[in-house]
PDB file of C-alpha atoms in Angstrom:
ATOM      1  CA  UNK A  11    -114.916  48.855 -51.692  1.00  0.00           C
ATOM      2  CA  UNK A  12    -117.901  50.856 -52.913  1.00  0.00           C
ATOM      3  CA  UNK A  13    -121.400  49.459 -52.756  1.00  0.00           C
ATOM      4  CA  UNK A  14    -122.274  47.003 -55.504  1.00  0.00           C
ATOM      5  CA  UNK A  15    -126.032  47.400 -54.988  1.00  0.00           C
ATOM      6  CA  UNK A  16    -127.404  50.845 -55.781  1.00  0.00           C
ATOM      7  CA  UNK A  17    -131.092  51.621 -55.150  1.00  0.00           C
ATOM      8  CA  UNK A  18    -132.882  53.632 -57.847  1.00  0.00           C
ATOM      9  CA  UNK A  19    -135.624  55.928 -56.553  1.00  0.00           C
ATOM     10  CA  UNK A  20    -138.028  58.269 -58.343  1.00  0.00           C
ATOM     11  CA  UNK A  21    -139.495  61.433 -56.858  1.00  0.00           C
ATOM     12  CA  UNK A  22    -142.272  63.752 -57.941  1.00  0.00           C
ATOM     13  CA  UNK A  23    -140.081  66.637 -56.787  1.00  0.00           C
ATOM     14  CA  UNK A  24    -136.589  65.186 -57.149  1.00  0.00           C
ATOM     15  CA  UNK A  25    -134.695  68.455 -56.728  1.00  0.00           C
ATOM     16  CA  UNK A  26    -136.352  69.101 -53.351  1.00  0.00           C
ATOM     17  CA  UNK A  27    -135.862  65.453 -52.359  1.00  0.00           C
ATOM     18  CA  UNK A  28    -132.150  65.657 -53.181  1.00  0.00           C
ATOM     19  CA  UNK A  29    -131.731  68.708 -50.995  1.00  0.00           C
ATOM     20  CA  UNK A  30    -133.698  67.084 -48.171  1.00  0.00           C
ATOM     21  CA  UNK A  31    -131.719  63.818 -48.371  1.00  0.00           C
ATOM     22  CA  UNK A  32    -128.445  65.741 -48.296  1.00  0.00           C
ATOM     23  CA  UNK A  33    -129.548  67.873 -45.328  1.00  0.00           C
ATOM     24  CA  UNK A  34    -131.140  65.076 -43.279  1.00  0.00           C
ATOM     25  CA  UNK A  35    -129.199  61.917 -44.114  1.00  0.00           C
ATOM     26  CA  UNK A  36    -125.962  63.637 -45.048  1.00  0.00           C
ATOM     27  CA  UNK A  37    -125.643  62.507 -48.651  1.00  0.00           C
ATOM     28  CA  UNK A  38    -123.320  64.359 -51.017  1.00  0.00           C
ATOM     29  CA  UNK A  39    -124.247  65.013 -54.643  1.00  0.00           C
ATOM     30  CA  UNK A  40    -121.861  62.908 -56.722  1.00  0.00           C
ATOM     31  CA  UNK A  41    -123.588  63.622 -60.049  1.00  0.00           C
ATOM     32  CA  UNK A  42    -126.561  65.761 -61.096  1.00  0.00           C
ATOM     33  CA  UNK A  43    -127.979  65.882 -64.612  1.00  0.00           C
ATOM     34  CA  UNK A  44    -130.627  68.578 -64.973  1.00  0.00           C
ATOM     35  CA  UNK A  45    -133.656  67.954 -67.140  1.00  0.00           C
ATOM     36  CA  UNK A  46    -136.333  70.240 -68.552  1.00  0.00           C
ATOM     37  CA  UNK A  47    -138.667  72.258 -66.316  1.00  0.00           C
ATOM     38  CA  UNK A  48    -136.355  72.141 -63.266  1.00  0.00           C
ATOM     39  CA  UNK A  49    -136.551  68.337 -63.167  1.00  0.00           C
ATOM     40  CA  UNK A  50    -133.713  65.953 -62.420  1.00  0.00           C
ATOM     41  CA  UNK A  51    -132.886  63.650 -65.327  1.00  0.00           C
ATOM     42  CA  UNK A  52    -130.432  61.627 -63.243  1.00  0.00           C
ATOM     43  CA  UNK A  53    -128.598  62.051 -59.957  1.00  0.00           C
ATOM     44  CA  UNK A  54    -126.247  60.033 -57.822  1.00  0.00           C
ATOM     45  CA  UNK A  55    -125.972  60.698 -54.100  1.00  0.00           C
ATOM     46  CA  UNK A  56    -123.238  59.195 -51.947  1.00  0.00           C
ATOM     47  CA  UNK A  57    -122.720  58.588 -48.258  1.00  0.00           C
ATOM     48  CA  UNK A  58    -119.383  56.957 -47.596  1.00  0.00           C
ATOM     49  CA  UNK A  59    -119.282  53.850 -49.812  1.00  0.00           C
ATOM     50  CA  UNK A  60    -123.079  53.888 -50.315  1.00  0.00           C
ATOM     51  CA  UNK A  61    -124.874  55.353 -53.312  1.00  0.00           C
ATOM     52  CA  UNK A  62    -128.479  55.926 -54.363  1.00  0.00           C
ATOM     53  CA  UNK A  63    -129.601  57.061 -57.795  1.00  0.00           C
ATOM     54  CA  UNK A  64    -132.667  59.197 -58.259  1.00  0.00           C
ATOM     55  CA  UNK A  65    -134.558  61.170 -60.857  1.00  0.00           C
ATOM     56  CA  UNK A  66    -137.828  62.934 -61.406  1.00  0.00           C
ATOM     57  CA  UNK A  67    -140.921  60.944 -62.294  1.00  0.00           C
ATOM     58  CA  UNK A  68    -142.329  61.251 -65.789  1.00  0.00           C
ATOM     59  CA  UNK A  69    -139.356  60.254 -67.891  1.00  0.00           C
ATOM     60  CA  UNK A  70    -140.069  58.333 -71.121  1.00  0.00           C
ATOM     61  CA  UNK A  71    -139.796  54.579 -71.495  1.00  0.00           C
ATOM     62  CA  UNK A  72    -141.238  51.301 -70.253  1.00  0.00           C
ATOM     63  CA  UNK A  73    -138.782  51.114 -67.347  1.00  0.00           C
ATOM     64  CA  UNK A  74    -139.714  54.629 -66.234  1.00  0.00           C
ATOM     65  CA  UNK A  75    -143.448  53.920 -66.479  1.00  0.00           C
ATOM     66  CA  UNK A  76    -143.075  51.302 -63.724  1.00  0.00           C
ATOM     67  CA  UNK A  77    -142.202  53.902 -61.072  1.00  0.00           C
ATOM     68  CA  UNK A  78    -144.861  55.329 -58.767  1.00  0.00           C
ATOM     69  CA  UNK A  79    -144.393  57.248 -55.541  1.00  0.00           C
ATOM     70  CA  UNK A  80    -145.544  55.727 -52.242  1.00  0.00           C
ATOM     71  CA  UNK A  81    -147.952  58.675 -51.939  1.00  0.00           C
ATOM     72  CA  UNK A  82    -149.583  57.694 -55.240  1.00  0.00           C
ATOM     73  CA  UNK A  83    -150.041  53.993 -54.498  1.00  0.00           C
ATOM     74  CA  UNK A  84    -150.625  54.540 -50.753  1.00  0.00           C
ATOM     75  CA  UNK A  85    -148.022  51.922 -49.761  1.00  0.00           C
ATOM     76  CA  UNK A  86    -144.366  50.957 -50.021  1.00  0.00           C
ATOM     77  CA  UNK A  87    -143.045  47.896 -51.782  1.00  0.00           C
ATOM     78  CA  UNK A  88    -139.404  48.422 -50.763  1.00  0.00           C
ATOM     79  CA  UNK A  89    -137.210  50.482 -48.502  1.00  0.00           C
ATOM     80  CA  UNK A  90    -133.582  51.511 -48.425  1.00  0.00           C
ATOM     81  CA  UNK A  91    -131.341  50.524 -45.528  1.00  0.00           C
ATOM     82  CA  UNK A  92    -128.159  52.474 -44.807  1.00  0.00           C
ATOM     83  CA  UNK A  93    -125.348  51.340 -42.542  1.00  0.00           C
ATOM     84  CA  UNK A  94    -123.832  54.365 -40.766  1.00  0.00           C
ATOM     85  CA  UNK A  95    -121.487  54.839 -37.816  1.00  0.00           C
ATOM     86  CA  UNK A  96    -123.929  56.807 -35.638  1.00  0.00           C
ATOM     87  CA  UNK A  97    -127.667  56.588 -36.442  1.00  0.00           C
ATOM     88  CA  UNK A  98    -128.497  59.140 -33.722  1.00  0.00           C
ATOM     89  CA  UNK A  99    -126.958  61.940 -35.814  1.00  0.00           C
ATOM     90  CA  UNK A 100    -129.375  61.272 -38.685  1.00  0.00           C
ATOM     91  CA  UNK A 101    -132.222  60.573 -36.253  1.00  0.00           C
ATOM     92  CA  UNK A 102    -131.851  64.031 -34.697  1.00  0.00           C
ATOM     93  CA  UNK A 103    -131.725  65.713 -38.117  1.00  0.00           C
ATOM     94  CA  UNK A 104    -134.787  63.737 -39.239  1.00  0.00           C
ATOM     95  CA  UNK A 105    -136.686  64.855 -36.126  1.00  0.00           C
ATOM     96  CA  UNK A 106    -135.653  68.477 -36.684  1.00  0.00           C
ATOM     97  CA  UNK A 107    -136.809  68.246 -40.329  1.00  0.00           C
ATOM     98  CA  UNK A 108    -140.233  66.963 -39.235  1.00  0.00           C
ATOM     99  CA  UNK A 109    -139.789  63.516 -40.782  1.00  0.00           C
ATOM    100  CA  UNK A 110    -142.370  60.864 -40.022  1.00  0.00           C
ATOM    101  CA  UNK A 111    -140.539  58.510 -37.669  1.00  0.00           C
ATOM    102  CA  UNK A 112    -141.945  55.004 -38.145  1.00  0.00           C
ATOM    103  CA  UNK A 113    -139.736  53.373 -35.516  1.00  0.00           C
ATOM    104  CA  UNK A 114    -137.892  55.321 -32.852  1.00  0.00           C
ATOM    105  CA  UNK A 115    -134.172  54.750 -32.451  1.00  0.00           C
ATOM    106  CA  UNK A 116    -133.615  51.616 -30.416  1.00  0.00           C
ATOM    107  CA  UNK A 117    -131.250  48.723 -29.892  1.00  0.00           C
ATOM    108  CA  UNK A 118    -131.541  46.243 -32.732  1.00  0.00           C
ATOM    109  CA  UNK A 119    -131.988  42.580 -31.800  1.00  0.00           C
ATOM    110  CA  UNK A 120    -128.932  41.611 -33.879  1.00  0.00           C
ATOM    111  CA  UNK A 121    -126.737  44.396 -32.492  1.00  0.00           C
ATOM    112  CA  UNK A 122    -126.381  48.129 -32.934  1.00  0.00           C
ATOM    113  CA  UNK A 123    -129.054  50.807 -33.079  1.00  0.00           C
ATOM    114  CA  UNK A 124    -131.688  51.324 -35.744  1.00  0.00           C
ATOM    115  CA  UNK A 125    -134.505  53.715 -36.591  1.00  0.00           C
ATOM    116  CA  UNK A 126    -136.911  53.919 -39.512  1.00  0.00           C
ATOM    117  CA  UNK A 127    -138.454  57.004 -41.101  1.00  0.00           C
ATOM    118  CA  UNK A 128    -140.147  58.342 -44.218  1.00  0.00           C
ATOM    119  CA  UNK A 129    -138.628  61.011 -46.436  1.00  0.00           C
ATOM    120  CA  UNK A 130    -140.582  63.958 -47.861  1.00  0.00           C
ATOM    121  CA  UNK A 131    -142.313  61.756 -50.469  1.00  0.00           C
ATOM    122  CA  UNK A 132    -142.917  58.793 -48.116  1.00  0.00           C
ATOM    123  CA  UNK A 133    -140.048  56.553 -49.238  1.00  0.00           C
ATOM    124  CA  UNK A 134    -138.939  54.485 -46.227  1.00  0.00           C
ATOM    125  CA  UNK A 135    -135.361  54.563 -44.947  1.00  0.00           C
ATOM    126  CA  UNK A 136    -133.820  52.224 -42.346  1.00  0.00           C
ATOM    127  CA  UNK A 137    -130.804  53.816 -40.690  1.00  0.00           C
ATOM    128  CA  UNK A 138    -128.624  51.483 -38.634  1.00  0.00           C
ATOM    129  CA  UNK A 139    -125.153  50.837 -37.327  1.00  0.00           C
ATOM    130  CA  UNK A 140    -125.823  47.102 -37.269  1.00  0.00           C
ATOM    131  CA  UNK A 141    -123.326  45.586 -39.688  1.00  0.00           C
ATOM    132  CA  UNK A 142    -125.303  43.088 -41.795  1.00  0.00           C
ATOM    133  CA  UNK A 143    -122.063  41.304 -42.756  1.00  0.00           C
ATOM    134  CA  UNK A 144    -121.503  40.203 -39.157  1.00  0.00           C
ATOM    135  CA  UNK A 145    -123.443  37.097 -38.218  1.00  0.00           C
ATOM    136  CA  UNK A 146    -124.918  37.470 -34.732  1.00  0.00           C
ATOM    137  CA  UNK A 147    -126.928  34.270 -34.367  1.00  0.00           C
TER     138      UNK A 147
END
C-alpha cells in the first residue's frame, strides 16, 4: 500500500531542493510541473511507498500565502519522518552533502536507528528504520 499521508512542503528554491532531496535522501521524481521563471509549480517525490509534494513559494491563493520557510520564520512547526530500511545510507549522504545534523544516528528507544537533519532550506527530516506500526511498549 502507498502512503495515505503526504506532506506538502514549499521551498524558496524548489528546483535545487528537489535535486538535493533526490541526491541525499534518494527520492525519485514521480511528477514535475514547471512554472514560470524556473520555478516548480508542483512536484511529487517518491521513496518506496512514501511521497512528498513540493513547490516553489510565491504561488497565488490563500492556501499558498500560509507557507513560509523555516529560514524566514526562524523556527520549524513540523518535520517529516521517513521510515527506511537503512538510515545509515542517508546519514552518510547527508554528511557528505554538508547537511546540518541535528541528532547523530543512534539507537532509538523504541527500536531501530534514527537520525535527524535539516535540508538546504532548514526543513527538518527524521530518518529512521523504527517501524511506527509496531508497538514496543
